[in-house]
């Protein structure tokens, strides 16, 4: 049982919510540009509308060819941040 718990714990630590490797979204080369679309939510209430699409993140970074995509969620005590990060040329 102890080996199972250690193995499950190791698997949980190695699992990741975001992954970034060249060519993960497309075969385009990873460039130097980065675009971000972000949304913050306070106390579980979302005010207004924020576009978290890949197109918006690419426009924010001046990217025409997306190479990689990362989705990030950061939680706090009273707020949560959702972020889409794209890289490319």
PDB file of C-alpha atoms in Angstrom:
ATOM      1  CA  UNK A   1       0.000   0.000   0.000  1.00  0.00           C
ATOM      2  CA  UNK A   2       2.881   2.329   0.821  1.00  0.00           C
ATOM      3  CA  UNK A   3       4.367   1.858  -2.669  1.00  0.00           C
ATOM      4  CA  UNK A   4       1.004   2.701  -4.235  1.00  0.00           C
ATOM      5  CA  UNK A   5       0.713   5.942  -2.259  1.00  0.00           C
ATOM      6  CA  UNK A   6       4.276   6.951  -3.168  1.00  0.00           C
ATOM      7  CA  UNK A   7       3.659   6.104  -6.841  1.00  0.00           C
ATOM      8  CA  UNK A   8       0.371   8.023  -6.919  1.00  0.00           C
ATOM      9  CA  UNK A   9       2.023  11.010  -5.222  1.00  0.00           C
ATOM     10  CA  UNK A  10       4.892  10.967  -7.720  1.00  0.00           C
ATOM     11  CA  UNK A  11       2.427  10.788 -10.609  1.00  0.00           C
ATOM     12  CA  UNK A  12       0.481  13.750  -9.221  1.00  0.00           C
ATOM     13  CA  UNK A  13       3.664  15.806  -8.879  1.00  0.00           C
ATOM     14  CA  UNK A  14       4.811  15.012 -12.420  1.00  0.00           C
ATOM     15  CA  UNK A  15       1.416  15.799 -13.964  1.00  0.00           C
ATOM     16  CA  UNK A  16       1.207  19.325 -15.344  1.00  0.00           C
ATOM     17  CA  UNK A  17      -1.629  21.631 -16.333  1.00  0.00           C
ATOM     18  CA  UNK A  18       0.413  23.435 -18.965  1.00  0.00           C
ATOM     19  CA  UNK A  19       2.926  22.190 -21.419  1.00  0.00           C
ATOM     20  CA  UNK A  20       5.097  24.118 -23.817  1.00  0.00           C
ATOM     21  CA  UNK A  21       7.206  22.452 -26.470  1.00  0.00           C
ATOM     22  CA  UNK A  22       8.132  23.596 -29.973  1.00  0.00           C
ATOM     23  CA  UNK A  23       5.511  22.603 -32.515  1.00  0.00           C
ATOM     24  CA  UNK A  24       2.941  21.495 -29.963  1.00  0.00           C
ATOM     25  CA  UNK A  25       0.094  23.463 -31.573  1.00  0.00           C
ATOM     26  CA  UNK A  26       1.407  23.575 -35.141  1.00  0.00           C
ATOM     27  CA  UNK A  27       4.564  22.880 -37.073  1.00  0.00           C
ATOM     28  CA  UNK A  28       5.407  26.600 -37.109  1.00  0.00           C
ATOM     29  CA  UNK A  29       8.769  27.520 -35.579  1.00  0.00           C
ATOM     30  CA  UNK A  30       8.751  28.935 -32.065  1.00  0.00           C
ATOM     31  CA  UNK A  31       9.407  32.635 -32.429  1.00  0.00           C
ATOM     32  CA  UNK A  32      10.369  35.415 -30.102  1.00  0.00           C
ATOM     33  CA  UNK A  33       6.883  36.924 -29.779  1.00  0.00           C
ATOM     34  CA  UNK A  34       4.467  36.117 -26.980  1.00  0.00           C
ATOM     35  CA  UNK A  35       0.800  37.056 -26.720  1.00  0.00           C
ATOM     36  CA  UNK A  36      -1.390  36.833 -23.628  1.00  0.00           C
ATOM     37  CA  UNK A  37      -5.144  36.937 -23.067  1.00  0.00           C
ATOM     38  CA  UNK A  38      -6.069  37.108 -19.378  1.00  0.00           C
ATOM     39  CA  UNK A  39      -9.181  37.151 -17.195  1.00  0.00           C
ATOM     40  CA  UNK A  40      -9.367  37.706 -13.434  1.00  0.00           C
ATOM     41  CA  UNK A  41     -12.390  36.643 -11.418  1.00  0.00           C
ATOM     42  CA  UNK A  42     -12.964  37.933  -7.872  1.00  0.00           C
ATOM     43  CA  UNK A  43     -15.041  36.057  -5.294  1.00  0.00           C
ATOM     44  CA  UNK A  44     -16.339  33.751  -8.036  1.00  0.00           C
ATOM     45  CA  UNK A  45     -18.064  36.619  -9.832  1.00  0.00           C
ATOM     46  CA  UNK A  46     -17.086  37.480 -13.399  1.00  0.00           C
ATOM     47  CA  UNK A  47     -17.785  41.077 -14.351  1.00  0.00           C
ATOM     48  CA  UNK A  48     -18.032  41.998 -18.028  1.00  0.00           C
ATOM     49  CA  UNK A  49     -16.710  39.882 -20.874  1.00  0.00           C
ATOM     50  CA  UNK A  50     -13.142  38.950 -21.761  1.00  0.00           C
ATOM     51  CA  UNK A  51     -12.187  37.016 -24.871  1.00  0.00           C
ATOM     52  CA  UNK A  52      -9.741  34.247 -23.946  1.00  0.00           C
ATOM     53  CA  UNK A  53      -9.364  32.891 -27.469  1.00  0.00           C
ATOM     54  CA  UNK A  54      -6.128  32.061 -29.233  1.00  0.00           C
ATOM     55  CA  UNK A  55      -6.883  34.751 -31.813  1.00  0.00           C
ATOM     56  CA  UNK A  56      -7.079  37.440 -29.123  1.00  0.00           C
ATOM     57  CA  UNK A  57      -3.847  36.311 -27.485  1.00  0.00           C
ATOM     58  CA  UNK A  58      -2.108  36.263 -30.886  1.00  0.00           C
ATOM     59  CA  UNK A  59      -3.372  39.777 -31.703  1.00  0.00           C
ATOM     60  CA  UNK A  60      -2.160  41.053 -28.319  1.00  0.00           C
ATOM     61  CA  UNK A  61       1.340  39.785 -29.139  1.00  0.00           C
ATOM     62  CA  UNK A  62       1.380  40.733 -32.822  1.00  0.00           C
ATOM     63  CA  UNK A  63       1.601  37.063 -33.837  1.00  0.00           C
ATOM     64  CA  UNK A  64       0.461  35.849 -37.260  1.00  0.00           C
ATOM     65  CA  UNK A  65       1.669  32.223 -36.994  1.00  0.00           C
ATOM     66  CA  UNK A  66       1.006  30.471 -33.665  1.00  0.00           C
ATOM     67  CA  UNK A  67       3.569  27.852 -32.610  1.00  0.00           C
ATOM     68  CA  UNK A  68       2.760  26.954 -28.981  1.00  0.00           C
ATOM     69  CA  UNK A  69      -0.219  27.391 -26.674  1.00  0.00           C
ATOM     70  CA  UNK A  70      -0.294  27.361 -22.866  1.00  0.00           C
ATOM     71  CA  UNK A  71      -3.413  27.511 -20.689  1.00  0.00           C
ATOM     72  CA  UNK A  72      -2.761  28.642 -17.132  1.00  0.00           C
ATOM     73  CA  UNK A  73      -5.081  28.867 -14.138  1.00  0.00           C
ATOM     74  CA  UNK A  74      -3.866  30.483 -10.922  1.00  0.00           C
ATOM     75  CA  UNK A  75      -6.092  30.321  -7.894  1.00  0.00           C
ATOM     76  CA  UNK A  76      -5.971  32.448  -4.803  1.00  0.00           C
ATOM     77  CA  UNK A  77      -8.069  32.862  -1.714  1.00  0.00           C
ATOM     78  CA  UNK A  78     -10.429  35.433  -3.233  1.00  0.00           C
ATOM     79  CA  UNK A  79      -9.520  35.461  -6.926  1.00  0.00           C
ATOM     80  CA  UNK A  80      -8.731  33.213  -9.844  1.00  0.00           C
ATOM     81  CA  UNK A  81      -6.798  34.139 -13.001  1.00  0.00           C
ATOM     82  CA  UNK A  82      -7.270  32.415 -16.350  1.00  0.00           C
ATOM     83  CA  UNK A  83      -4.534  33.035 -18.922  1.00  0.00           C
ATOM     84  CA  UNK A  84      -3.900  31.904 -22.511  1.00  0.00           C
ATOM     85  CA  UNK A  85      -0.287  32.335 -23.660  1.00  0.00           C
ATOM     86  CA  UNK A  86       0.695  31.835 -27.299  1.00  0.00           C
ATOM     87  CA  UNK A  87       4.128  32.104 -28.933  1.00  0.00           C
ATOM     88  CA  UNK A  88       5.131  32.340 -32.558  1.00  0.00           C
ATOM     89  CA  UNK A  89       6.053  34.723 -35.348  1.00  0.00           C
TER      90      UNK A  89
END
